[in-house]
Coordinates of C-alpha atoms in Angstrom, one line a residue:
X144 CA -100.7 67.5 -39.1
X145 CA -102.8 68.7 -42.1
X146 CA -101.7 72.3 -43.1
X147 CA -102.7 74.0 -46.4
X148 CA -99.7 76.3 -45.9
X149 CA -97.4 73.4 -46.2
X150 CA -99.3 71.9 -48.9
X151 CA -99.1 75.1 -50.9
X152 CA -95.4 75.0 -50.6
X153 CA -95.1 71.6 -52.3
X154 CA -97.7 72.4 -54.8
X155 CA -95.4 75.4 -55.8
X156 CA -92.3 73.1 -56.1
X157 CA -94.4 70.7 -57.9
X158 CA -95.5 73.3 -60.6
X159 CA -91.9 74.3 -61.1
X160 CA -90.8 70.7 -61.8
X161 CA -93.6 70.2 -64.0
X162 CA -92.7 73.3 -66.2
X163 CA -89.1 71.9 -66.4
X164 CA -90.4 68.4 -67.7
X165 CA -89.4 66.7 -64.4
X166 CA -92.4 64.6 -64.1
X167 CA -91.3 62.1 -61.3
X168 CA -90.1 65.1 -59.0
X169 CA -93.4 66.8 -59.9
X170 CA -95.5 64.0 -59.1
X171 CA -93.6 63.4 -55.7
X172 CA -94.2 67.1 -54.7
X173 CA -97.8 67.0 -55.5
X174 CA -98.1 63.8 -53.4
X175 CA -96.7 65.9 -50.6
X176 CA -99.0 68.4 -51.0
X177 CA -101.9 65.8 -51.0
X178 CA -100.5 64.5 -47.8
X179 CA -100.7 67.8 -46.0
X180 CA -103.7 69.4 -47.8
X181 CA -106.8 69.8 -45.5
X182 CA -109.6 67.4 -46.4
X183 CA -112.1 68.7 -48.9
X184 CA -110.0 71.8 -49.5
X185 CA -109.2 73.5 -52.7
X186 CA -105.5 72.8 -52.1
X187 CA -106.5 69.1 -52.2
X188 CA -108.2 69.9 -55.7
X189 CA -105.3 71.7 -56.9
X190 CA -102.9 68.9 -56.2
X191 CA -104.8 66.2 -57.9
X192 CA -105.3 68.6 -60.8
X193 CA -101.5 69.0 -61.2
X194 CA -101.0 65.1 -61.3
X195 CA -103.8 64.8 -63.8
X196 CA -101.7 67.2 -66.1
X197 CA -98.6 64.9 -65.8
X198 CA -100.5 61.7 -66.4
X199 CA -102.0 63.4 -69.5
X200 CA -98.6 64.3 -70.8
X201 CA -97.1 60.8 -70.4
X202 CA -100.3 59.1 -71.9
X203 CA -101.4 57.5 -68.6
X204 CA -104.8 58.4 -69.5
X205 CA -106.7 56.4 -67.0
X206 CA -104.9 57.7 -64.2
X207 CA -105.4 61.2 -65.6
X208 CA -109.2 60.8 -65.4
X209 CA -109.1 59.3 -61.8
X210 CA -107.3 62.4 -60.8
X211 CA -109.6 64.7 -62.6
X212 CA -112.5 63.1 -61.0
X213 CA -110.8 63.5 -57.5
X214 CA -110.0 67.2 -58.2
X215 CA -113.5 68.0 -59.3
X216 CA -114.8 66.6 -56.0
X217 CA -113.4 69.4 -53.9
X218 CA -112.9 72.0 -56.4
X219 CA -114.7 75.4 -55.4
X220 CA -113.0 77.8 -57.9
X221 CA -115.2 78.1 -61.1
X222 CA -112.2 78.9 -63.4
X223 CA -110.3 75.9 -62.0
X224 CA -113.2 73.8 -62.4
X225 CA -113.4 74.9 -66.1
X226 CA -109.8 74.2 -66.8
X227 CA -110.0 70.7 -65.3
X228 CA -113.2 69.9 -67.3
X229 CA -111.4 71.0 -70.4
X230 CA -108.6 68.6 -69.6
X231 CA -110.9 65.8 -69.1
X232 CA -112.6 66.5 -72.4
X233 CA -109.0 66.2 -74.2
X234 CA -108.3 63.0 -72.2
X235 CA -111.6 61.4 -73.4
X236 CA -110.9 62.4 -76.9
X237 CA -107.5 61.2 -76.7
X238 CA -108.7 57.7 -75.4
X239 CA -111.1 57.5 -78.4
X240 CA -108.1 58.0 -80.8
X241 CA -106.1 55.5 -79.1
X242 CA -106.3 51.6 -79.6
X243 CA -104.7 51.0 -76.3
X244 CA -102.6 53.0 -73.7
X245 CA -101.3 49.8 -72.2
X246 CA -97.4 49.6 -72.1
X247 CA -95.2 46.7 -71.7
X248 CA -95.5 45.4 -68.1
X249 CA -91.9 44.6 -67.4
X250 CA -92.6 43.4 -63.9
X251 CA -94.9 40.7 -65.0
X252 CA -93.3 39.8 -68.3
X253 CA -89.6 39.9 -67.0
X254 CA -89.6 38.7 -63.5
X255 CA -91.1 35.4 -63.6
X256 CA -89.9 32.1 -61.9
X257 CA -87.4 30.4 -64.3
X258 CA -88.4 27.0 -63.0
X259 CA -91.6 25.2 -62.2
X260 CA -93.1 26.8 -59.2
X261 CA -93.0 24.9 -55.7
X262 CA -96.1 22.6 -55.1
X263 CA -97.1 24.2 -51.8
X264 CA -95.3 27.6 -52.0
X265 CA -96.1 29.2 -55.5
X266 CA -93.8 32.1 -55.2
X267 CA -90.6 30.0 -54.9
X268 CA -89.0 27.7 -57.4
X269 CA -89.8 24.0 -56.9
X270 CA -86.2 23.1 -56.8
X271 CA -85.4 25.0 -53.6
X272 CA -85.5 23.5 -50.2
X273 CA -84.7 24.5 -46.5
X274 CA -82.0 22.3 -45.0
X275 CA -80.2 22.6 -41.8
X276 CA -76.7 22.2 -40.4
X277 CA -74.5 23.5 -37.4
X278 CA -73.0 26.2 -39.2
X279 CA -75.9 28.1 -40.7
X280 CA -78.7 26.7 -38.9
X281 CA -81.6 26.8 -41.5
X282 CA -80.6 27.6 -44.9
X283 CA -81.8 27.4 -48.6
X284 CA -80.3 25.0 -51.3
X285 CA -81.0 24.0 -54.8
X286 CA -81.8 20.3 -56.0
X287 CA -81.2 21.5 -59.7
X288 CA -78.4 23.3 -61.4
X289 CA -78.9 26.8 -61.8
X290 CA -77.6 29.4 -64.5
X291 CA -76.9 33.1 -64.2
X292 CA -80.2 35.2 -64.4
X293 CA -82.4 32.3 -63.1
X294 CA -85.3 33.8 -60.9
X295 CA -85.9 31.6 -58.0
X296 CA -87.9 33.5 -55.4
X297 CA -90.5 36.3 -55.8
X298 CA -91.6 37.1 -52.4
X299 CA -93.7 39.8 -51.1
X300 CA -92.7 40.3 -47.5
X301 CA -95.4 39.6 -44.8
X302 CA -94.4 42.6 -42.7
X303 CA -93.2 45.7 -44.3
X304 CA -93.0 49.3 -43.5
X305 CA -92.0 52.6 -45.4
X306 CA -89.1 55.0 -44.5
X307 CA -91.1 57.8 -43.2
X308 CA -89.1 60.1 -45.5
X309 CA -90.7 58.3 -48.6
X310 CA -94.4 58.3 -47.3
X311 CA -95.2 60.3 -50.4
X312 CA -94.0 57.8 -52.9
X313 CA -95.6 54.5 -51.9
X314 CA -98.7 53.0 -50.3
X315 CA -98.4 52.9 -46.5
X316 CA -100.0 49.4 -46.3
X317 CA -98.7 47.3 -49.1
X318 CA -95.9 49.6 -50.3
X319 CA -96.9 49.6 -53.9
X320 CA -95.7 52.5 -55.8
X321 CA -98.7 52.6 -58.3
X322 CA -97.2 55.0 -60.7
X323 CA -97.3 57.6 -57.8
X324 CA -100.9 57.7 -58.2
X325 CA -101.7 57.6 -54.5
X326 CA -104.4 59.4 -52.4
X327 CA -103.7 60.7 -48.8
X328 CA -105.3 59.7 -45.4
X329 CA -108.0 62.1 -44.6
X330 CA -107.1 62.3 -41.0
X331 CA -103.1 62.3 -40.8
X332 CA -100.3 63.6 -42.9
X333 CA -98.3 60.2 -42.5
X334 CA -99.9 57.9 -45.0
X335 CA -100.9 57.6 -48.7
X336 CA -102.7 54.8 -50.2
X337 CA -102.9 52.9 -53.4
X338 CA -106.5 51.5 -53.1
X339 CA -109.8 51.7 -50.9
X340 CA -108.8 48.2 -49.5
X341 CA -105.6 49.7 -48.1
X342 CA -107.1 52.7 -46.8
X343 CA -109.6 50.8 -44.9
X344 CA -107.0 48.5 -43.3
X345 CA -107.4 48.1 -39.7
X346 CA -103.5 48.6 -39.3
X347 CA -103.8 52.2 -40.3
X348 CA -106.5 52.7 -37.7
X349 CA -103.8 52.2 -35.0
X350 CA -101.1 53.8 -36.9
X351 CA -103.1 56.9 -38.0
X352 CA -101.3 59.8 -36.3
X353 CA -98.9 62.7 -37.0
X354 CA -96.0 61.3 -35.0
X355 CA -92.6 62.1 -36.6
X356 CA -90.2 60.4 -34.0
X357 CA -91.0 56.7 -34.6
X358 CA -87.8 54.6 -35.5
X359 CA -87.8 52.3 -38.4
X360 CA -87.4 49.1 -36.1
X361 CA -90.3 50.5 -33.8
X362 CA -92.4 51.0 -36.9
X363 CA -91.9 47.4 -38.1
X364 CA -92.5 46.1 -34.7
X365 CA -95.8 48.0 -34.5
X366 CA -96.9 46.5 -38.0
X367 CA -96.1 43.0 -37.0
X368 CA -98.5 43.3 -33.9
X369 CA -101.1 45.3 -35.6
X370 CA -101.3 43.2 -38.8
X371 CA -101.7 40.1 -36.7
X372 CA -104.5 41.5 -34.9
X373 CA -106.1 42.5 -38.1
X374 CA -105.6 38.9 -39.3
X375 CA -106.9 37.1 -36.4
X376 CA -109.6 39.5 -35.3
X377 CA -108.4 40.1 -31.7
X378 CA -105.8 39.6 -29.1
X379 CA -107.8 36.6 -27.9
X380 CA -107.6 34.9 -31.2
X381 CA -104.0 35.8 -31.8
X382 CA -103.3 34.1 -28.5
X383 CA -105.1 31.1 -29.4
X384 CA -103.3 30.8 -32.7
X385 CA -99.8 31.1 -31.0
X386 CA -101.0 28.4 -28.5
X387 CA -101.6 26.0 -31.4
X388 CA -97.9 26.4 -32.5
X389 CA -96.2 23.2 -30.9
X390 CA -93.2 23.2 -33.2
X391 CA -90.9 25.4 -35.1
X392 CA -91.8 25.4 -38.7
X393 CA -90.5 27.0 -42.0
X394 CA -92.9 28.2 -44.5
X395 CA -92.2 25.1 -46.7
X396 CA -94.1 23.1 -44.0
X397 CA -97.3 24.9 -44.9
X398 CA -99.5 24.6 -48.0
X399 CA -100.2 28.0 -49.9
X400 CA -101.3 26.3 -53.2
X401 CA -105.0 27.5 -52.7
X402 CA -104.7 31.5 -52.7
X403 CA -108.2 31.6 -51.2
X404 CA -107.4 29.5 -48.3
X405 CA -108.4 31.5 -45.2
X406 CA -105.6 29.9 -43.3
X407 CA -102.9 31.4 -45.5
X408 CA -102.3 34.8 -43.5
X409 CA -102.6 32.9 -40.1
X410 CA -100.0 30.4 -41.4
X411 CA -97.6 33.3 -42.6
X412 CA -97.8 34.5 -38.9
X413 CA -96.7 31.1 -37.6
X414 CA -93.9 30.8 -40.1
X415 CA -92.7 34.3 -39.5
X416 CA -92.4 33.6 -35.6
X417 CA -90.6 30.5 -36.3
X418 CA -87.8 32.3 -37.7
X419 CA -84.4 32.6 -35.8
X420 CA -84.2 34.8 -32.8
X421 CA -81.4 37.2 -31.2
X422 CA -81.4 39.5 -28.5
X423 CA -81.7 43.1 -29.5
X424 CA -78.6 45.5 -29.9
X425 CA -79.4 47.2 -26.5
X426 CA -81.5 46.9 -23.6
X427 CA -83.3 50.0 -24.3
X428 CA -84.8 48.3 -27.4
X429 CA -87.3 46.4 -25.0
X430 CA -88.9 49.5 -24.0
X431 CA -90.3 49.8 -27.8
X432 CA -93.1 47.3 -27.1
X433 CA -94.5 49.2 -24.4
X434 CA -95.9 52.0 -26.6
X435 CA -97.4 49.6 -29.0
X436 CA -99.9 48.4 -26.3
X437 CA -101.0 52.0 -25.5
X438 CA -103.9 51.9 -28.0
X439 CA -105.3 48.6 -26.8
X440 CA -107.2 47.9 -24.0
X441 CA -105.7 45.0 -21.9
X442 CA -108.2 43.3 -19.7
X443 CA -106.4 40.6 -17.8
X444 CA -103.1 39.7 -16.4
X445 CA -102.9 36.8 -18.8
X446 CA -103.5 38.9 -21.8
X447 CA -100.9 41.3 -20.6
X448 CA -98.3 38.7 -20.2
X449 CA -99.0 37.2 -23.6
X450 CA -98.8 40.4 -25.3
X451 CA -95.3 41.1 -23.6
X452 CA -94.0 37.7 -24.7
X453 CA -95.4 38.1 -28.1
X454 CA -93.8 41.5 -28.8
X455 CA -90.4 40.4 -27.3
X456 CA -90.5 37.4 -29.6
X457 CA -91.2 39.6 -32.6
X458 CA -88.5 42.0 -31.6
X459 CA -86.0 39.2 -31.3
X460 CA -86.9 37.9 -34.6
X461 CA -86.9 41.2 -36.2
X462 CA -83.5 41.9 -34.9
X463 CA -81.9 39.1 -36.9
X464 CA -83.9 38.6 -39.9
X465 CA -84.9 42.1 -41.2
X466 CA -84.4 43.2 -44.8
X467 CA -84.2 46.7 -46.3
X468 CA -85.8 47.7 -49.5
X469 CA -83.5 49.4 -52.1
X470 CA -85.5 50.8 -54.9
X471 CA -82.5 52.7 -56.0
X472 CA -79.4 50.9 -57.0
X473 CA -77.1 53.9 -55.7
X474 CA -78.8 55.0 -52.4
X475 CA -76.9 53.7 -49.4
X476 CA -79.8 53.9 -46.8
X477 CA -82.6 51.5 -47.0
X478 CA -85.9 53.0 -48.0
X479 CA -88.1 50.4 -46.3
X480 CA -87.9 47.6 -43.8
X481 CA -89.4 44.2 -44.0
X482 CA -89.4 40.8 -42.5
X483 CA -89.9 37.6 -44.8
X484 CA -91.0 34.0 -44.1
X485 CA -88.6 32.6 -46.8
X486 CA -85.8 34.9 -47.7
X487 CA -84.8 35.1 -44.1
X488 CA -83.1 31.7 -44.7
X489 CA -80.7 33.0 -47.2
X490 CA -77.2 33.2 -45.4
X491 CA -74.8 36.0 -46.1
X492 CA -71.7 36.0 -48.4
X493 CA -69.6 38.8 -49.4
X494 CA -69.3 37.0 -52.7
X495 CA -72.9 36.0 -53.1
X496 CA -74.3 33.6 -55.7
X497 CA -77.8 35.2 -55.6
X498 CA -78.8 38.9 -55.9
X499 CA -81.7 40.5 -54.2
X500 CA -83.7 43.0 -56.4
X501 CA -86.5 45.1 -55.1
X502 CA -89.3 45.2 -57.6
X503 CA -92.2 47.5 -56.4
X504 CA -93.2 45.8 -53.1
X505 CA -91.6 42.4 -53.7
X506 CA -88.0 40.8 -53.3
X507 CA -87.0 39.0 -56.4
X508 CA -83.9 36.6 -55.9
X509 CA -81.9 36.1 -59.1
X510 CA -78.7 33.8 -59.5
X511 CA -75.5 35.8 -60.2
X512 CA -73.3 32.8 -61.3
X513 CA -73.8 29.2 -62.0
X514 CA -74.9 27.1 -59.0
X515 CA -74.7 23.2 -59.0
X516 CA -77.5 20.8 -57.6
X517 CA -76.9 20.5 -53.8
X518 CA -75.2 23.8 -53.2
X519 CA -76.4 26.4 -50.9
X520 CA -77.7 29.9 -52.2
X521 CA -76.1 33.0 -50.6
X522 CA -77.1 36.5 -50.7
X523 CA -75.3 39.8 -49.7
X524 CA -76.6 41.5 -46.6
X525 CA -76.8 45.3 -46.8
X526 CA -74.7 45.7 -49.9
X527 CA -71.4 44.8 -48.1
X528 CA -69.5 43.0 -50.6
X529 CA -65.7 42.4 -51.3
X530 CA -66.1 44.6 -54.3
X531 CA -67.0 47.6 -52.5
X532 CA -65.7 47.3 -48.9
X533 CA -62.4 45.9 -47.4
X534 CA -62.0 42.9 -45.4
X535 CA -61.8 44.6 -42.0
X536 CA -64.7 46.9 -42.9
X537 CA -66.9 44.1 -43.5
X538 CA -65.9 42.0 -40.6
X539 CA -66.5 44.8 -38.3
X540 CA -69.9 45.7 -39.8
X541 CA -71.1 42.1 -39.5
X542 CA -69.8 41.5 -36.0
X543 CA -71.6 44.8 -34.9
X544 CA -74.9 44.4 -36.6
X545 CA -75.3 40.6 -37.0
X546 CA -73.0 39.2 -34.4
X547 CA -71.1 36.9 -36.7
X548 CA -67.8 36.6 -38.5
X549 CA -68.3 36.0 -42.1
X550 CA -66.2 33.1 -43.3
X551 CA -66.9 33.1 -47.2
X552 CA -64.3 32.5 -49.9
X553 CA -64.0 36.1 -50.2
X554 CA -63.1 36.7 -46.7
X555 CA -61.0 33.6 -46.3
X556 CA -58.9 34.3 -49.6
X557 CA -59.3 38.2 -49.0
X558 CA -60.3 38.9 -52.4
X559 CA -59.1 42.2 -53.8
X560 CA -61.6 45.0 -54.6
X561 CA -62.9 45.7 -57.9
X562 CA -60.1 47.8 -59.4
X563 CA -57.2 45.5 -58.0
X564 CA -58.8 42.3 -59.6
X565 CA -56.9 40.5 -62.4
X566 CA -58.2 41.2 -65.9
X567 CA -58.7 38.1 -68.3
X568 CA -59.9 39.5 -71.6
X569 CA -57.9 42.1 -73.6
X570 CA -60.8 42.5 -76.1
X571 CA -63.5 43.1 -73.2
X572 CA -65.4 46.3 -73.7
X573 CA -66.7 47.9 -70.5
X574 CA -70.5 48.2 -70.6
X575 CA -72.4 51.3 -71.1
X576 CA -73.6 53.0 -68.2
X577 CA -76.9 54.3 -69.9
X578 CA -79.2 52.7 -72.2
X579 CA -81.9 53.5 -74.6
X580 CA -84.8 51.7 -73.4
X581 CA -85.9 48.6 -71.2
X582 CA -85.7 46.4 -74.3
X583 CA -82.0 47.4 -74.6
X584 CA -81.4 46.8 -71.1
X585 CA -83.0 43.3 -71.1
X586 CA -80.6 42.3 -74.1
X587 CA -77.7 43.8 -72.4
X588 CA -78.6 41.8 -69.3
X589 CA -78.8 38.4 -71.0
X590 CA -75.6 39.3 -73.0
X591 CA -73.8 39.8 -69.6
X592 CA -75.2 36.6 -68.1
X593 CA -73.9 34.6 -71.2
X594 CA -70.3 36.2 -70.8
X595 CA -70.4 35.2 -67.0
X596 CA -71.3 31.5 -67.9
X597 CA -68.7 31.5 -70.3
X598 CA -65.8 32.6 -68.2
X599 CA -66.7 31.4 -64.7
X600 CA -63.7 29.2 -64.6
X601 CA -61.5 32.4 -64.3
X602 CA -63.5 34.0 -61.5
X603 CA -62.8 36.3 -59.5
X604 CA -61.6 38.7 -62.3
X605 CA -62.4 42.3 -63.2
X606 CA -64.6 41.7 -66.2
X607 CA -67.0 39.3 -64.6
X608 CA -67.5 41.4 -61.4
X609 CA -67.9 44.6 -63.4
X610 CA -70.8 42.8 -65.4
X611 CA -72.3 41.8 -62.1
X612 CA -72.5 45.2 -60.9
X613 CA -74.1 46.3 -64.3
X614 CA -76.6 43.6 -64.0
X615 CA -77.7 44.8 -60.7
X616 CA -78.3 48.2 -62.1
X617 CA -80.0 46.8 -65.2
X618 CA -82.4 44.9 -62.9
X619 CA -83.2 47.6 -60.9
X620 CA -84.0 49.8 -63.9
X621 CA -86.1 47.1 -65.6
X622 CA -88.0 46.6 -62.3
X623 CA -88.5 50.1 -61.0
X624 CA -88.0 52.8 -63.8
X625 CA -91.1 54.8 -64.3
X626 CA -92.2 55.2 -67.9
X627 CA -91.6 59.0 -67.8

């Protein structure tokens, strides 16, 4: 619900953070203020004006001007308008003096595939393929040797939703952070957007409300259906698409080489609905699909049955294939929930050879250790590894959440946790926990990868595992650190 009183409380918090030089916290609080501010009110103008001051301070001048423009559109206080205009003049002067305000784009320059891309699926390395056996079902393997630090997959999850507690930090549709330069839905307080395209999404027309009690999995289930309706155009067309699905296919069975192909999104629907399925954790979970249909007019019994079967199928697929977004390397709880067409085929290991790093709205998969051609690629589910959790805790967790018993080497041989691992190098210097810049982080990351490669024959050991932990934090910083 829109409320200028709530918006004002966040505006005051933002002003305090700004005065203390805590720019990220200030931006997040200004975004909270924007979420709740009544449309076309002075409070809306004040929040945009506050953000413009921060962007000016950190030399994000284009973002500064965008916020000034939005602030002036609803400003009715003459004195405040004059101050905003004054900042606009200073910003324009600064732009004229600067040759360029562009900074290093760490995402595009660092997070690139390390091998030639797949011919049909451009966001994965061409050396990867999906295989199948009785133990893992479908799984991912490599046809080429891989070394530590190789980037093999950069996948934007097809279906993704944001933790309701983080609605002020990312776009409700695409989940991009956009330097926190977001604008709110004019009707509800539950969504912010990064662009006009996202704000005009059909998906949000269904989701536009001020409900506070939707669970994470219900939000994803809704998104899976609403997004499919947006792509196909109607329930009838979605039904026709699903009726054409004669066999279970993986994403590698489709051709996405042409980004303008109108069938790309429809094929992603087919690839995602072909993922493995499992019964939900409780019978009550089936009740969740019922609320999804309330905003739609179901005209025939045939449509009702199709919709029921489709949502139950989505629910079963989501139950076993979901991923969490972790934009912080230290937070335990996921900040977003997603379903992927390719990454779902990574099997779990408590001692994985691949690391998942969440970079903006994408999952980047990077090798942690050397992998030989023909070997399977494993990731770690939900940050449960032998370094941080006991064998019993891991087995109990995976039995409960995923209904399987892990049989990786760390479980079979009961690897000790980090501080009890053997030490192999008397000259080893423990890495610094802080670094001066992203450039320094990149150099340290490459140095760590070289050490891991050179000493892998003595794994598992304290030194390599400690560097793997640091690499995870370094990669998060390189991919997600704001430049202020």
